[in-house]
Tab-separated table of C-alpha atoms and ligand atoms in Angstrom:
chain	number	residue	atom	x	y	z
A	205	MET	CA	149.815	113.545	221.242
A	206	ASN	CA	151.171	112.306	217.949
A	207	ASN	CA	153.717	113.676	215.491
A	208	PHE	CA	151.670	113.200	212.354
A	209	ARG	CA	152.208	116.346	210.301
A	210	PHE	CA	153.237	117.584	206.889
A	211	LEU	CA	154.435	120.671	205.072
A	212	THR	CA	154.284	121.319	201.354
A	213	ALA	CA	156.214	123.732	199.153
A	214	GLY	CA	156.198	124.705	195.515
A	215	GLU	CA	154.947	127.296	193.035
A	216	SER	CA	152.516	126.511	190.225
A	217	HIS	CA	155.142	127.009	187.493
A	218	GLY	CA	158.206	126.359	189.637
A	219	LYS	CA	160.419	123.298	189.303
A	220	CYS	CA	158.381	120.956	191.476
A	221	LEU	CA	156.021	120.501	194.390
A	222	THR	CA	157.428	118.913	197.545
A	223	ALA	CA	156.036	117.517	200.783
A	224	ILE	CA	157.644	116.177	203.921
A	225	ILE	CA	155.456	113.965	206.093
A	226	GLU	CA	156.395	113.025	209.617
A	227	GLY	CA	154.805	110.443	211.881
A	228	VAL	CA	153.848	107.683	209.452
A	229	PRO	CA	154.206	104.376	211.333
A	230	ALA	CA	156.897	101.995	210.088
A	231	GLY	CA	155.892	99.032	207.946
A	232	ILE	CA	153.113	100.656	205.889
A	233	THR	CA	153.086	99.242	202.348
A	234	ILE	CA	153.671	102.058	199.865
A	235	ASP	CA	151.979	101.372	196.561
A	236	ILE	CA	153.353	103.963	194.112
A	237	ASP	CA	150.812	102.979	191.445
A	238	PHE	CA	148.039	103.768	193.906
A	239	ILE	CA	149.495	107.225	194.663
A	240	ASN	CA	149.933	107.941	190.949
A	241	ASN	CA	146.382	106.863	190.265
A	242	GLU	CA	145.133	109.319	192.880
A	243	LEU	CA	147.180	112.032	191.144
A	244	LYS	CA	145.633	111.033	187.838
A	245	ARG	CA	142.130	111.207	189.318
A	246	ARG	CA	142.843	114.794	190.432
A	247	GLN	CA	143.794	115.750	186.878
A	248	GLN	CA	140.530	114.476	185.443
A	249	GLY	CA	137.009	115.824	185.147
A	250	TYR	CA	135.228	117.621	182.354
A	251	GLY	CA	136.197	121.293	182.153
A	252	ARG	CA	139.855	121.156	183.156
A	253	GLY	CA	142.231	123.554	181.376
A	254	GLU	CA	145.172	123.112	179.009
A	255	ARG	CA	147.644	122.718	181.868
A	256	MET	CA	146.269	119.257	182.531
A	257	GLN	CA	147.329	118.213	179.037
A	258	ILE	CA	150.895	119.324	179.775
A	259	GLU	CA	151.200	117.660	183.172
A	260	ASN	CA	151.281	113.945	183.851
A	261	ASP	CA	151.574	114.034	187.627
A	262	THR	CA	153.564	111.214	189.182
A	263	VAL	CA	155.230	111.018	192.574
A	264	GLU	CA	158.876	110.462	193.404
A	265	ILE	CA	159.708	109.357	196.957
A	266	THR	CA	163.187	110.353	198.098
A	267	SER	CA	163.150	109.417	201.795
A	268	GLY	CA	161.362	107.403	204.455
A	269	VAL	CA	160.627	104.311	202.356
A	270	ARG	CA	162.793	101.266	201.714
A	271	PHE	CA	161.849	98.229	199.654
A	272	GLY	CA	158.222	99.354	199.497
A	273	LYS	CA	157.697	99.834	203.257
A	274	THR	CA	157.777	102.972	205.392
A	275	LEU	CA	160.660	103.245	207.884
A	276	GLY	CA	159.004	105.562	210.432
A	277	SER	CA	161.350	108.342	209.320
A	278	PRO	CA	160.185	111.487	207.441
A	279	ILE	CA	158.845	110.751	203.962
A	280	THR	CA	159.679	113.188	201.170
A	281	LEU	CA	157.399	113.353	198.133
A	282	ILE	CA	158.112	115.232	194.911
A	283	VAL	CA	155.780	115.956	192.003
A	284	GLN	CA	157.506	117.654	189.061
A	285	ASN	CA	155.898	120.528	187.175
A	286	ARG	CA	156.467	119.577	183.545
A	287	ASP	CA	155.449	123.087	182.540
A	288	PHE	CA	158.553	124.436	184.314
A	289	GLU	CA	160.449	123.761	181.072
A	290	SER	CA	158.575	126.724	179.554
A	291	TRP	CA	158.889	128.876	182.689
A	292	LYS	CA	162.532	128.331	183.650
A	293	LYS	CA	163.524	131.976	183.154
A	294	ILE	CA	160.279	133.449	184.455
A	295	MET	CA	160.413	131.374	187.659
A	296	SER	CA	164.191	131.499	188.085
A	297	VAL	CA	165.584	131.646	191.616
A	298	ALA	CA	168.652	133.628	190.422
A	299	PRO	CA	168.577	137.453	190.842
A	300	GLU	CA	170.294	138.041	187.477
A	301	ASP	CA	167.324	136.490	185.630
A	302	VAL	CA	164.833	139.150	186.769
A	303	THR	CA	162.186	139.763	184.094
A	304	ASP	CA	158.725	141.240	183.803
A	305	GLU	CA	157.655	138.614	181.296
A	306	LYS	CA	154.296	137.189	182.498
A	307	ALA	CA	154.117	139.833	185.227
A	308	PHE	CA	150.618	141.238	185.747
A	309	SER	CA	149.020	143.925	187.866
A	310	THR	CA	145.245	143.605	187.383
A	311	TYR	CA	143.584	141.900	190.322
A	312	ARG	CA	141.288	138.972	189.526
A	313	PRO	CA	138.173	139.406	191.682
A	314	GLY	CA	137.706	136.303	193.813
A	315	HIS	CA	141.377	135.268	193.696
A	316	ALA	CA	144.147	135.930	196.229
A	317	ASP	CA	145.702	138.671	194.029
A	318	TYR	CA	144.454	141.757	195.859
A	319	ALA	CA	144.722	140.711	199.511
A	320	GLY	CA	147.914	138.704	198.892
A	321	SER	CA	149.742	141.548	197.145
A	322	VAL	CA	148.804	144.027	199.883
A	323	LYS	CA	149.782	141.563	202.605
A	324	TYR	CA	153.143	140.561	201.092
A	325	ASN	CA	153.850	143.966	199.523
A	326	GLN	CA	154.137	142.678	195.943
A	327	THR	CA	153.697	144.690	192.752
A	328	ASP	CA	153.912	141.713	190.374
A	329	LEU	CA	150.770	139.737	191.225
A	330	ARG	CA	152.428	136.596	189.848
A	331	ASN	CA	154.306	136.489	193.164
A	332	VAL	CA	150.933	135.768	194.806
A	333	LEU	CA	149.321	133.689	192.047
A	334	GLU	CA	152.139	131.173	191.930
A	335	ARG	CA	151.426	129.822	195.398
A	336	SER	CA	147.718	130.604	195.617
A	337	SER	CA	147.116	128.474	192.497
A	338	ALA	CA	145.295	125.209	193.057
A	339	ARG	CA	148.294	123.531	191.463
A	340	LYS	CA	149.558	122.935	195.017
A	341	THR	CA	146.708	120.499	195.584
A	342	ALA	CA	148.629	117.960	193.453
A	343	ILE	CA	151.169	117.360	196.208
A	344	GLU	CA	148.383	117.432	198.824
A	345	VAL	CA	146.707	114.561	197.001
A	346	ALA	CA	149.993	112.621	197.120
A	347	VAL	CA	150.129	113.255	200.887
A	348	GLY	CA	146.502	112.164	201.213
A	349	ALA	CA	147.274	109.017	199.240
A	350	ILE	CA	149.830	108.050	201.901
A	351	ALA	CA	147.107	108.602	204.530
A	352	LYS	CA	144.763	106.440	202.458
A	353	LEU	CA	147.362	103.653	202.387
A	354	ILE	CA	147.440	103.765	206.202
A	355	LEU	CA	143.625	103.606	206.281
A	356	LYS	CA	143.751	100.682	203.858
A	357	GLU	CA	145.834	98.717	206.396
A	358	LEU	CA	142.859	99.168	208.764
A	359	ASP	CA	140.209	98.320	206.124
A	360	ILE	CA	138.871	101.881	206.013
A	361	THR	CA	137.867	103.016	202.528
A	362	GLY	CA	136.878	106.369	201.066
A	363	SER	CA	135.305	107.714	197.903
A	364	SER	CA	133.854	110.923	196.504
A	365	LYS	CA	131.308	111.991	193.954
A	366	VAL	CA	130.238	115.179	192.182
A	367	LEU	CA	126.588	115.961	192.959
A	368	GLN	CA	125.969	119.255	191.193
A	369	ILE	CA	127.661	121.435	188.574
A	370	GLY	CA	126.172	124.920	188.386
A	371	SER	CA	122.432	124.376	188.020
A	372	ALA	CA	122.829	120.777	186.760
A	373	CYS	CA	121.977	118.223	189.455
A	374	CYS	CA	122.231	115.100	187.300
A	375	ALA	CA	125.547	113.663	186.017
A	376	ALA	CA	124.122	113.410	182.502
A	377	ASP	CA	123.774	117.209	182.367
A	378	PHE	CA	127.180	118.146	183.841
A	379	GLU	CA	129.114	118.294	180.556
A	380	GLN	CA	126.474	120.435	178.889
A	381	GLU	CA	126.570	122.888	181.793
A	382	VAL	CA	130.366	123.143	181.460
A	383	ASP	CA	130.099	123.606	177.670
A	384	ILE	CA	127.610	126.449	178.106
A	385	MET	CA	129.945	128.199	180.553
A	386	ARG	CA	132.954	127.637	178.314
A	387	GLY	CA	131.019	129.159	175.425
A	388	LYS	CA	130.396	132.269	177.498
A	389	GLY	CA	134.005	132.523	178.638
A	390	ASP	CA	132.682	131.900	182.135
A	391	THR	CA	133.367	129.343	184.880
A	392	VAL	CA	131.164	127.164	187.068
A	393	GLY	CA	131.342	125.592	190.535
A	394	GLY	CA	129.428	122.808	192.190
A	395	LYS	CA	128.859	120.412	195.063
A	396	PHE	CA	130.543	117.129	195.956
A	397	VAL	CA	130.354	114.511	198.691
A	398	VAL	CA	133.085	112.505	200.404
A	399	VAL	CA	132.223	109.231	202.187
A	400	TYR	CA	134.466	107.075	204.416
A	401	LYS	CA	133.332	103.659	205.637
A	402	ASN	CA	134.248	101.280	208.438
A	403	LEU	CA	135.409	103.897	210.948
A	404	PRO	CA	135.825	103.246	214.667
A	405	VAL	CA	133.647	105.016	217.248
A	406	GLY	CA	135.301	107.921	219.064
A	407	LEU	CA	137.647	109.721	216.654
A	408	GLY	CA	137.669	113.344	217.847
A	409	SER	CA	136.262	114.489	221.173
A	410	HIS	CA	133.488	116.505	222.808
A	411	VAL	CA	135.679	117.802	225.642
A	412	HIS	CA	137.161	120.891	223.945
A	413	TRP	CA	136.114	123.058	221.005
A	414	ASP	CA	139.357	122.372	219.139
A	415	ARG	CA	139.183	118.588	219.465
A	416	GLY	CA	135.934	117.923	217.594
A	417	ILE	CA	136.538	115.990	214.365
A	418	ASP	CA	133.738	117.953	212.683
A	419	GLY	CA	135.648	121.211	213.186
A	420	LYS	CA	138.865	119.631	211.927
A	421	LEU	CA	137.137	118.290	208.820
A	422	ALA	CA	135.532	121.663	208.182
A	423	GLN	CA	138.909	123.378	208.238
A	424	ALA	CA	140.531	120.675	206.115
A	425	ILE	CA	137.925	121.026	203.368
A	426	MET	CA	137.209	124.756	203.627
A	427	SER	CA	140.913	125.482	203.079
A	428	ILE	CA	140.924	123.810	199.647
A	429	PRO	CA	141.094	126.702	197.162
A	430	ALA	CA	137.593	127.854	196.123
A	431	VAL	CA	135.628	125.814	198.698
A	432	LYS	CA	133.019	128.023	200.360
A	433	VAL	CA	130.662	125.604	202.125
A	434	VAL	CA	131.227	122.441	204.151
A	435	GLU	CA	128.294	120.385	205.429
A	436	ILE	CA	128.396	117.265	207.557
A	437	GLY	CA	125.551	114.854	206.971
A	438	THR	CA	122.111	116.085	205.945
A	439	ASN	CA	121.710	119.861	205.973
A	440	PRO	CA	119.478	120.308	209.062
A	441	LEU	CA	117.871	123.555	207.946
A	442	GLY	CA	114.080	123.225	208.130
A	443	TYR	CA	114.088	119.850	209.891
A	444	GLN	CA	112.297	119.093	213.158
A	445	GLY	CA	114.415	117.287	215.732
A	446	SER	CA	112.141	114.247	215.599
A	447	ALA	CA	112.790	113.826	211.857
A	448	TYR	CA	116.457	114.785	211.872
A	449	HIS	CA	118.107	112.769	214.643
A	450	ASP	CA	119.063	109.168	213.930
A	451	GLU	CA	117.224	106.890	216.354
A	452	ILE	CA	119.247	104.186	218.090
A	453	TYR	CA	118.306	100.482	218.011
A	454	ILE	CA	119.882	97.294	219.304
A	455	ASN	CA	120.312	94.330	216.955
A	456	ASN	CA	122.031	91.139	218.221
A	457	GLY	CA	123.774	93.225	220.851
A	458	GLU	CA	125.041	95.739	218.286
A	459	ILE	CA	124.055	99.419	218.115
A	460	GLU	CA	122.183	100.071	214.893
A	461	ARG	CA	120.830	103.131	213.067
A	462	LYS	CA	118.270	103.170	210.309
A	463	THR	CA	119.223	106.693	209.181
A	464	ASN	CA	122.480	108.684	209.086
A	465	ASN	CA	121.500	112.346	208.946
A	466	ALA	CA	124.346	113.081	211.367
A	467	GLY	CA	126.812	111.994	208.679
A	468	GLY	CA	128.634	109.714	211.117
A	469	ILE	CA	129.492	112.375	213.705
A	470	GLU	CA	127.799	113.117	217.033
A	471	GLY	CA	129.289	115.360	219.718
A	472	GLY	CA	132.391	116.002	217.576
A	473	MET	CA	133.178	112.268	217.479
A	474	THR	CA	132.734	109.541	214.901
A	475	ASN	CA	129.828	107.296	215.892
A	476	GLY	CA	130.656	104.268	213.736
A	477	GLU	CA	128.285	105.180	210.892
A	478	ASP	CA	129.583	106.237	207.487
A	479	LEU	CA	131.300	109.624	207.519
A	480	VAL	CA	129.486	111.836	204.998
A	481	VAL	CA	130.903	115.301	204.244
A	482	PHE	CA	129.734	117.707	201.528
A	483	GLY	CA	131.639	120.611	200.018
A	484	VAL	CA	130.648	123.416	197.668
A	485	MET	CA	133.243	124.923	195.338
A	486	LYS	CA	132.744	128.407	193.940
A	487	PRO	CA	133.337	129.090	190.223
A	488	ILE	CA	137.065	129.556	189.484
A	489	PRO	CA	137.851	133.290	189.396
A	490	THR	CA	140.194	133.232	186.365
A	491	MET	CA	137.752	133.968	183.537
A	492	LYS	CA	138.113	134.365	179.795
A	493	THR	CA	135.388	137.015	179.811
A	494	PRO	CA	137.019	139.222	182.416
A	495	LEU	CA	135.361	140.985	185.331
A	496	LYS	CA	135.824	144.655	186.132
A	497	THR	CA	138.728	145.424	188.378
A	498	VAL	CA	141.519	147.884	189.133
A	499	ASP	CA	145.150	147.932	188.004
A	500	SER	CA	147.336	147.883	191.113
A	501	GLN	CA	149.960	150.097	189.424
A	502	THR	CA	147.936	152.744	187.565
A	503	LYS	CA	144.990	152.609	190.017
A	504	GLU	CA	142.720	152.843	186.989
A	505	GLN	CA	139.552	150.931	186.279
A	506	THR	CA	140.263	148.034	183.913
A	507	GLU	CA	139.544	144.347	183.266
A	508	ALA	CA	140.926	141.365	185.157
A	509	HIS	CA	143.966	139.384	184.069
A	510	PHE	CA	143.261	136.168	182.165
A	511	GLU	CA	145.604	133.266	182.026
A	512	ARG	CA	144.549	129.841	180.745
A	513	SER	CA	142.438	128.213	183.436
A	514	ASP	CA	139.836	125.584	184.141
A	515	VAL	CA	136.170	126.155	183.340
A	516	CYS	CA	135.219	123.677	186.067
A	517	ALA	CA	137.352	121.756	188.585
A	518	VAL	CA	134.727	120.338	190.950
A	519	GLU	CA	135.696	116.722	190.230
A	520	ALA	CA	139.346	117.509	190.997
A	521	CYS	CA	138.228	119.307	194.155
A	522	SER	CA	136.331	116.230	195.342
A	523	VAL	CA	139.509	114.139	194.988
A	524	VAL	CA	141.458	116.740	196.984
A	525	ALA	CA	138.743	116.694	199.668
A	526	GLU	CA	138.945	112.889	199.824
A	527	ALA	CA	142.696	113.266	200.465
A	528	ARG	CA	142.215	115.910	203.161
A	529	VAL	CA	139.616	113.793	204.977
A	530	ALA	CA	141.983	110.806	204.867
A	531	TRP	CA	144.653	112.926	206.548
A	532	ILE	CA	142.327	114.029	209.370
A	533	LEU	CA	141.116	110.455	209.944
A	534	VAL	CA	144.669	109.067	210.210
A	535	ASP	CA	145.666	111.933	212.500
A	536	GLU	CA	142.790	111.078	214.844
A	537	ILE	CA	143.407	107.323	214.604
A	538	LEU	CA	147.057	107.785	215.577
A	539	ARG	CA	146.021	110.123	218.410
A	540	LYS	CA	143.532	107.602	219.800
A	541	PHE	CA	145.268	104.281	219.165
A	542	GLY	CA	148.932	105.181	218.552
A	543	GLY	CA	151.726	102.971	217.283
A	544	ASP	CA	155.210	103.467	215.869
A	545	SER	CA	154.778	100.510	213.541
A	546	ILE	CA	151.796	99.117	211.682
A	547	ASP	CA	151.936	95.998	213.886
A	548	GLU	CA	151.697	98.112	217.023
A	549	LEU	CA	148.908	100.246	215.526
A	550	ARG	CA	146.947	97.130	214.511
A	551	LYS	CA	147.347	95.664	218.004
A	552	ASN	CA	146.070	98.900	219.577
A	553	TYR	CA	143.301	99.342	217.040
A	554	ASN	CA	140.370	97.554	218.605
A	555	LYS	CA	137.342	98.994	216.959
B	1704	EPS	C1	146.115	123.672	188.401
B	1704	EPS	C2	147.059	124.235	187.606
B	1704	EPS	C3	146.906	125.613	187.127
B	1704	EPS	C4	145.442	125.928	186.929
B	1704	EPS	C5	144.583	125.647	188.132
B	1704	EPS	C6	144.926	124.409	188.859
B	1704	EPS	O1	147.623	125.662	185.935
B	1704	EPS	P1	147.939	126.965	185.059
B	1704	EPS	O2	147.797	128.171	185.974
B	1704	EPS	O3	149.318	126.760	184.562
B	1704	EPS	O4	146.925	126.932	183.954
B	1704	EPS	O5	144.929	125.146	185.877
B	1704	EPS	O6	144.685	126.718	189.004
B	1704	EPS	C7	143.587	127.475	189.219
B	1704	EPS	C8	142.413	127.102	188.858
B	1704	EPS	C9	143.781	128.706	189.910
B	1704	EPS	O7	142.786	129.441	190.086
B	1704	EPS	O8	144.887	129.025	190.256
B	1704	EPS	C10	146.217	122.279	188.884
B	1704	EPS	O9	147.251	121.611	188.718
B	1704	EPS	O10	145.212	121.813	189.451
């Protein structure tokens, strides 16, 4: 049992995004520049929309850290929405400010508009869009950056890479693919990979269905807006067992593998090899050339709502996935090794 958990709050065009993290051991070095750089990475990638030119995401820490080190108490993170300046009235908390400016009622196919408005009984679909927007992933990346700083104390490092954009499988062709889609008023998705190195054996467990680290990683990545596929290691479809499974050797007393098709997980546990997780992001559903849909108010056939959006956000998605994986790894490390301070965690952490 550990108390490592977080909650986030914030609307896309509201004042700010907030997170409270509990369970970070005391004594972790908090490098603000590192967190801000992670936020910057999330804003990048060819095909991002105009919003990314307005925002310059940086984190403010208002609790849980003193003189650059965590205290073991809850950590509060805030990322401001610069765009709120232009949305103050529209996103006002005060009842007297009620307005239908920027309200909309035409469902965007593929977005949360339809199901969310039925579920929460909303007529203005903005009341769904504001939280379903991928804007909330900014604060999640800040949370993941804290997890990465904990991993850094244990010499565990992570990275991610875009592998495919639409039909383009080579980085040199990615921008052209995005340009073609932009020209058509369309959007495009793609595939990315996240890799973490230097992990201990035995994070997760085989003993219950809800303790496998593969299942936890799948949920963590699948729940990023627009992710539709999560794969761990080499996709096994079409493989024979003899070619797929990673044979085990001994070298100077150490277990060694010559392949890593399992992506670093066997039996729901890390096996000491690199963790390799793939994700596939669908094309963003907010499209300049709108799809056919229905107006929730008139119940008439019409075209979907368009608001400025990204043509492609796969690179941003890979950074978010890197952050989510970091969170799951720290959660499992604290569960297995434990420690209220970094010194205690280090002492317990015998890989
Ligand atoms: C995003 C901010 C949003 C979108 C995008 C992600 O900004 P705005 O709605 O003001 O243009 O660019 O959200 C979506 C793609 C979506 O479907 O909701 C961000 O900060 O990443």
